[in-house]
Coordinates of C-alpha atoms in Angstrom, one line a residue:
Chain A
M1 CA 23.0 -4.1 49.7
S2 CA 24.9 -7.0 47.3
I3 CA 26.9 -7.9 50.3
I4 CA 23.4 -9.2 51.6
T5 CA 22.7 -10.9 48.8
T6 CA 25.3 -12.7 49.1
V7 CA 25.6 -13.9 52.4
S8 CA 22.1 -14.9 51.1
T9 CA 23.0 -16.6 48.4
W10 CA 25.4 -18.7 50.6
I11 CA 25.1 -19.4 53.9
I12 CA 22.8 -23.0 52.6
P13 CA 25.2 -24.1 50.8
C14 CA 28.5 -23.6 53.5
I15 CA 25.6 -24.5 56.2
I16 CA 25.5 -28.4 53.7
L17 CA 29.4 -28.2 53.2
L18 CA 30.2 -28.0 56.8
V19 CA 27.5 -30.5 57.8
L20 CA 28.5 -33.1 54.9
L21 CA 32.7 -32.5 56.1
V22 CA 32.2 -33.0 59.0
A23 CA 30.2 -35.5 59.3
T24 CA 31.9 -37.5 56.6
W25 CA 35.4 -36.6 58.4
K26 CA 33.5 -38.5 62.2
K27 CA 33.1 -41.4 59.3
L28 CA 29.4 -41.1 59.1
P29 CA 26.8 -43.2 56.8
T30 CA 25.8 -39.3 55.6
Y31 CA 22.6 -40.7 52.7
E32 CA 21.6 -43.3 55.3
I33 CA 21.2 -41.1 58.1
F34 CA 19.9 -37.9 56.0
V35 CA 17.0 -40.3 54.0
E36 CA 15.9 -41.1 57.9
G37 CA 16.0 -37.8 59.5
G38 CA 14.1 -36.9 56.2
K39 CA 11.2 -39.8 56.4
E40 CA 9.5 -37.5 59.5
G41 CA 9.1 -34.4 57.1
V42 CA 6.2 -36.6 55.1
K43 CA 4.7 -37.0 59.0
M44 CA 5.1 -33.9 59.7
A45 CA 3.8 -32.5 56.8
I46 CA 0.8 -34.3 56.6
S47 CA -0.3 -34.1 59.9
L48 CA -0.1 -30.8 60.1
L49 CA -2.5 -29.6 57.0
P50 CA -6.0 -30.4 59.0
F51 CA -4.6 -27.9 61.0
L52 CA -3.6 -25.3 59.0
L53 CA -6.7 -25.9 56.5
G54 CA -9.4 -25.3 59.3
M55 CA -7.7 -22.2 60.4
M56 CA -6.7 -20.9 57.1
V57 CA -10.8 -21.7 55.8
A58 CA -12.3 -20.2 59.3
I59 CA -9.9 -16.2 58.5
A60 CA -10.9 -16.4 54.5
I61 CA -14.9 -16.4 55.8
L62 CA -13.7 -13.6 58.4
R63 CA -12.1 -11.8 55.2
G64 CA -14.5 -12.9 52.6
S65 CA -17.2 -11.5 54.2
G66 CA -15.9 -8.8 54.7
A67 CA -16.6 -8.8 58.7
M68 CA -13.0 -7.9 59.2
E69 CA -13.0 -4.9 56.9
A70 CA -16.0 -4.0 59.2
F71 CA -13.7 -4.3 61.8
I72 CA -11.3 -2.6 61.5
A73 CA -12.7 0.5 59.6
F74 CA -15.0 -0.1 63.8
I75 CA -12.0 0.0 66.0
S76 CA -9.9 2.3 63.8
P77 CA -10.9 5.4 65.5
V78 CA -10.6 4.1 69.2
L79 CA -6.4 2.9 67.6
T80 CA -5.9 6.3 66.6
I81 CA -6.7 8.3 69.6
F82 CA -3.7 6.1 71.1
G83 CA -1.5 7.2 68.0
I84 CA -1.6 4.5 66.0
P85 CA -1.7 5.9 62.6
S86 CA -5.4 4.7 60.7
D87 CA -3.5 4.2 57.6
I88 CA -1.7 1.3 59.7
V89 CA -4.5 -0.1 61.6
P90 CA -5.4 -3.1 59.0
L91 CA -2.1 -3.7 58.8
A92 CA -1.4 -4.0 63.0
M93 CA -4.4 -6.1 62.6
I94 CA -4.1 -8.3 59.9
R95 CA 0.0 -9.3 61.0
P96 CA -0.4 -11.5 63.4
I97 CA -3.6 -13.8 61.3
S98 CA -2.6 -13.7 57.9
G99 CA 1.2 -13.3 56.6
T100 CA 0.2 -13.0 52.9
A101 CA -2.5 -10.4 53.3
A102 CA 0.3 -8.8 55.7
L103 CA 3.2 -8.7 52.5
S104 CA 0.1 -7.7 51.0
M105 CA -0.7 -5.1 53.0
T106 CA 2.5 -3.8 53.1
T107 CA 3.4 -3.1 49.6
D108 CA 0.2 -1.4 49.5
L109 CA 1.3 0.5 52.1
I110 CA 4.9 1.2 50.5
K111 CA 3.1 1.7 47.0
A112 CA 0.6 4.4 48.3
H113 CA 2.7 6.6 50.2
G114 CA 6.1 5.7 49.1
P115 CA 9.3 3.5 50.9
D116 CA 10.8 6.3 52.2
S117 CA 7.5 7.9 53.8
F118 CA 6.6 7.8 57.5
I119 CA 4.0 5.4 56.8
G120 CA 6.4 3.4 54.3
R121 CA 9.1 3.2 56.7
L122 CA 6.4 2.3 59.7
A123 CA 5.1 -0.7 57.7
S124 CA 8.2 -1.9 56.2
T125 CA 9.3 -1.8 59.8
M126 CA 5.9 -3.8 61.3
Q127 CA 6.3 -6.3 58.5
G128 CA 9.6 -7.3 58.9
S129 CA 9.6 -7.3 62.9
T130 CA 7.1 -9.8 64.2
D131 CA 5.8 -12.8 62.7
T132 CA 2.3 -14.3 61.9
T133 CA 1.5 -15.5 65.3
L134 CA -2.0 -17.7 64.5
Y135 CA 0.5 -19.4 61.5
I136 CA 3.4 -20.6 63.8
L137 CA 0.9 -21.4 66.2
T138 CA -0.9 -23.9 64.5
V139 CA 2.1 -24.8 62.5
Y140 CA 4.1 -26.2 65.2
F141 CA 1.2 -27.3 67.8
G142 CA -0.2 -28.8 64.9
A143 CA 2.4 -30.9 64.0
V144 CA 3.1 -32.6 66.7
G145 CA -0.5 -32.6 68.3
I146 CA -0.8 -30.3 71.2
R147 CA -4.3 -29.4 71.4
R148 CA -5.1 -28.0 75.1
M149 CA -2.9 -24.6 74.0
G150 CA -2.2 -23.4 77.6
D151 CA -1.6 -19.4 77.5
A152 CA 0.5 -19.8 74.5
L153 CA -2.2 -17.2 71.8
K154 CA -2.8 -15.2 74.6
V155 CA 0.7 -14.2 75.1
G156 CA 2.2 -14.3 71.7
L157 CA -1.0 -11.6 70.6
I158 CA -0.3 -9.4 73.6
A159 CA 3.0 -10.1 71.6
D160 CA 2.5 -8.0 68.7
F161 CA 0.5 -5.8 70.2
I162 CA 3.7 -4.5 71.6
G163 CA 5.8 -5.2 68.4
I164 CA 3.1 -3.0 67.0
I165 CA 3.3 0.0 69.6
A166 CA 7.4 -0.5 70.2
S167 CA 7.3 -0.2 66.0
I168 CA 5.7 3.3 65.6
V169 CA 8.0 4.3 69.2
I170 CA 10.9 3.9 67.5
V171 CA 10.4 4.6 64.1
S172 CA 8.8 7.6 65.3
I173 CA 11.7 8.3 67.0
V174 CA 14.9 7.3 64.6
F175 CA 13.2 8.5 61.4
M176 CA 12.9 12.4 62.9
N177 CA 13.4 15.7 61.4
Chain B
M1 CA -9.7 -20.6 73.7
V2 CA -8.4 -21.7 69.9
N3 CA -11.9 -23.5 69.5
L4 CA -13.9 -20.4 70.8
I5 CA -11.8 -18.3 68.1
W6 CA -11.5 -20.5 65.4
A7 CA -15.5 -21.2 65.1
G8 CA -16.0 -17.6 66.2
M9 CA -14.2 -16.4 63.0
A10 CA -16.0 -18.5 61.2
I11 CA -19.4 -17.8 62.5
I12 CA -19.2 -13.7 62.6
G13 CA -18.1 -14.4 58.8
I14 CA -20.8 -16.2 57.5
V15 CA -23.9 -14.5 60.1
Y16 CA -22.5 -11.2 59.0
A17 CA -22.6 -12.2 55.2
M18 CA -26.0 -13.0 55.6
F19 CA -26.8 -9.1 56.3
N20 CA -24.0 -8.1 53.3
G21 CA -24.8 -9.4 50.2
T22 CA -21.4 -11.5 50.9
M23 CA -22.3 -15.0 50.6
E24 CA -20.8 -15.6 47.3
N25 CA -17.8 -13.9 48.3
V26 CA -17.6 -16.0 51.3
N27 CA -18.1 -19.6 49.1
Q28 CA -15.0 -18.2 47.2
A29 CA -13.0 -17.6 49.5
L30 CA -13.9 -20.9 51.5
F31 CA -12.6 -23.3 48.7
E32 CA -9.7 -20.8 47.7
S33 CA -8.6 -20.8 50.8
A34 CA -9.1 -24.9 51.6
D35 CA -7.1 -25.6 48.2
D36 CA -4.0 -23.3 49.6
A37 CA -3.6 -25.0 52.5
V38 CA -2.6 -28.3 50.8
T39 CA -0.8 -26.8 48.2
I40 CA 1.4 -25.2 51.2
S41 CA 0.9 -28.1 53.6
I42 CA 2.8 -29.9 50.0
G43 CA 5.5 -27.4 49.9
L44 CA 5.7 -28.3 53.0
I45 CA 7.5 -31.7 52.3
S46 CA 10.4 -30.3 50.4
V47 CA 11.6 -28.6 53.5
L48 CA 10.7 -30.7 56.3
V49 CA 12.5 -33.4 54.2
F50 CA 15.5 -31.8 53.7
W51 CA 16.1 -30.0 56.1
L52 CA 14.9 -32.9 58.9
G53 CA 17.6 -35.1 56.8
L54 CA 20.8 -32.6 57.1
M55 CA 19.9 -31.5 60.9
R56 CA 19.7 -35.2 61.6
V57 CA 23.1 -35.8 59.9
A58 CA 24.3 -32.6 62.1
E59 CA 22.9 -33.8 64.7
K60 CA 24.8 -37.6 64.9
A61 CA 27.5 -35.6 63.7
G62 CA 28.0 -33.8 67.5
M63 CA 27.9 -30.1 65.8
L64 CA 23.9 -29.8 67.3
R65 CA 25.9 -29.9 70.5
V66 CA 28.9 -27.5 69.4
L67 CA 26.4 -24.9 69.0
T68 CA 24.2 -25.1 72.4
N69 CA 27.6 -25.7 74.5
F70 CA 27.8 -22.3 72.9
F71 CA 24.9 -20.6 73.3
K72 CA 24.0 -22.8 77.0
P73 CA 24.5 -19.7 79.4
M74 CA 21.9 -18.1 77.7
V75 CA 19.6 -20.9 77.0
T76 CA 19.0 -22.8 79.7
R77 CA 17.8 -20.2 81.8
L78 CA 15.1 -19.4 79.0
F79 CA 14.3 -22.7 79.1
P80 CA 14.7 -24.4 82.6
E81 CA 12.8 -27.1 82.3
I82 CA 14.8 -28.7 79.5
P83 CA 17.9 -31.0 81.3
K84 CA 20.9 -29.1 79.8
D85 CA 22.2 -32.1 77.1
H86 CA 19.1 -32.6 75.7
P87 CA 18.5 -32.9 71.6
A88 CA 15.6 -30.2 72.0
M89 CA 18.0 -27.6 73.2
G90 CA 19.9 -28.0 69.9
Y91 CA 16.9 -28.1 68.0
I92 CA 15.4 -24.7 69.9
L93 CA 19.2 -22.8 68.7
S94 CA 19.7 -24.1 65.0
N95 CA 15.6 -22.3 65.0
F96 CA 16.3 -19.2 66.3
T97 CA 19.5 -18.9 64.0
A98 CA 17.7 -20.1 60.9
N99 CA 15.7 -17.1 61.7
L100 CA 18.3 -15.2 62.5
F101 CA 19.6 -15.4 58.9
G102 CA 16.2 -15.2 57.4
L103 CA 16.3 -18.8 56.5
G104 CA 12.4 -19.3 57.3
N105 CA 11.7 -22.6 55.9
A106 CA 14.3 -23.8 57.2
A107 CA 13.4 -22.5 60.7
T108 CA 9.9 -23.9 60.4
P109 CA 11.5 -27.7 60.3
M110 CA 14.1 -27.1 62.6
G111 CA 10.9 -25.8 65.0
I112 CA 8.4 -28.6 64.2
K113 CA 11.4 -31.0 65.5
A114 CA 12.1 -28.8 68.8
M115 CA 8.8 -29.0 69.3
E116 CA 9.2 -32.9 68.8
E117 CA 11.5 -33.3 71.4
M118 CA 10.0 -30.7 73.9
K119 CA 6.5 -32.6 73.7
K120 CA 9.0 -36.1 74.5
I121 CA 9.8 -34.5 77.2
S122 CA 6.6 -33.4 78.6
G123 CA 4.7 -36.1 77.1
S124 CA 1.4 -34.8 77.3
D125 CA -1.1 -32.5 74.8
K126 CA -0.8 -29.7 76.4
A127 CA 1.5 -26.4 75.2
S128 CA 4.2 -27.2 78.7
R129 CA 6.3 -23.7 80.0
S130 CA 8.8 -24.0 77.7
M131 CA 7.3 -24.9 74.2
I132 CA 4.7 -21.4 75.3
T133 CA 8.5 -19.6 75.4
F134 CA 9.5 -21.1 72.6
L135 CA 6.6 -20.3 70.6
V136 CA 6.5 -16.3 71.7
I137 CA 9.9 -16.0 70.7
N138 CA 9.3 -17.0 67.3
T139 CA 6.7 -14.9 67.4
S140 CA 8.0 -12.1 68.0
S141 CA 10.0 -12.6 64.6
L142 CA 14.3 -12.9 65.1
T143 CA 15.4 -11.2 62.5
L144 CA 18.7 -9.5 61.3
I145 CA 17.8 -9.0 57.9
P146 CA 14.9 -7.9 56.6
T147 CA 15.5 -9.6 52.7
T148 CA 11.5 -9.6 51.8
V149 CA 10.6 -5.7 52.7
I150 CA 14.1 -4.7 51.7
A151 CA 13.0 -6.2 48.3
I152 CA 9.5 -4.6 48.0
R153 CA 11.4 -1.2 49.3
M154 CA 13.5 -1.6 46.2
Q155 CA 11.3 -2.2 43.5
Y156 CA 9.1 0.4 44.4
D157 CA 12.6 2.7 44.2
S158 CA 13.1 3.8 48.0
Q159 CA 16.2 6.6 48.4
A160 CA 17.9 3.5 50.8
P161 CA 16.2 0.0 50.9
T162 CA 17.7 -0.8 53.5
E163 CA 17.5 2.2 56.1
I164 CA 15.3 0.6 58.7
V165 CA 17.0 -2.4 58.6
G166 CA 18.6 -0.7 62.1
T167 CA 14.6 -0.4 63.2
T168 CA 13.5 -3.4 62.8
I169 CA 16.4 -4.8 64.6
L170 CA 15.4 -2.8 67.6
A171 CA 11.9 -3.5 67.2
T172 CA 12.6 -7.1 67.2
L173 CA 14.6 -6.5 70.1
V174 CA 11.9 -4.7 72.1
T175 CA 9.6 -7.6 71.4
S176 CA 11.1 -10.8 71.8
I177 CA 12.8 -9.2 75.3
T178 CA 9.0 -7.9 76.2
A179 CA 7.3 -11.4 75.1
I180 CA 9.4 -13.3 77.3
I181 CA 9.1 -11.0 80.8
V182 CA 5.3 -11.6 79.4
D183 CA 5.3 -15.2 79.3
R184 CA 7.6 -15.4 82.5
L185 CA 4.4 -13.2 84.4
F186 CA 2.2 -15.4 82.7
Y187 CA 3.9 -19.0 83.7
L188 CA 4.4 -16.8 87.6
R189 CA 0.1 -16.3 87.4
R190 CA 0.4 -20.1 86.3
V191 CA 1.7 -21.4 89.5
R192 CA 0.3 -19.5 92.0
K193 CA -3.0 -20.3 90.4
N194 CA -2.1 -24.3 90.9
R195 CA -1.2 -23.7 94.9
Q196 CA -4.9 -22.2 95.6

């Protein structure tokens, strides 16, 4: 574990060091290039704000009203038939939609069932192995002004579903004893 | 489709609240989330400015090209629309690398930059084939070490906090590969539709 922590604290400074050494060696005006490139960042952050705000407000309404919970309670028995444990269903449903909500759900599951239980391991694997599809879509498309998303959302959600199934199967096999 | 989902989430939520007496919570959630969105967007300025600045230096120094050359055989097959020496390739690879090492806040700026370069190629406001492939790979999360999850597990006294690294990598791998296959199938379906 200590190796992992060390690597993750060293990696960013080392990347910076490498980039600056190479650029300086090539006699580039490093500071000027950095500032020029950085300017774009401000513009991007501002342009994605409305996309992010719109999406987050809609999700908040759905969750705040209790409709989300009701839907999960409704669909839970159906998913149990497919072998998805009912404890994990809310996490599986929220993972593609809201990153912060998923993280707090994972924490709750680990707290309630213990990190080394089947549910604890499954929640850990699911949290780590997929990302917040809706957030990525909103941010990446929003920042560069893509309005027609094509099949992106559909393919992303299908991949999420496969990811959930894969996590369950893999955790069941690996920790079977 | 995104319009339907967006309006649908809000409409269902509000109508549900009407019949379940949760209008108060909806009001609260509404403005809290709007606040959060502003905080996140403004918060992104720092990482965006820093990483885009540094990446520009790396690009000018020719380092992105080195990275691209190294992974060329793999990526050109994934993104056949992108010309081999296009800067988009460099940013796509930087994004993948940052994701692999769990540098989430570096991955986002590079991903956005990659999108921008891909938009220059397609020149339209419609998601291109390579953009969809790129997004799908990103949403299936390319993590080697899920640091956040490990931290939570340690906090709750796990006997082996890192034991889920293997399952996570395996699950990520399966998801990414199937995601790429699903993406390809949808692409072929689009091509077939256009021909008719």
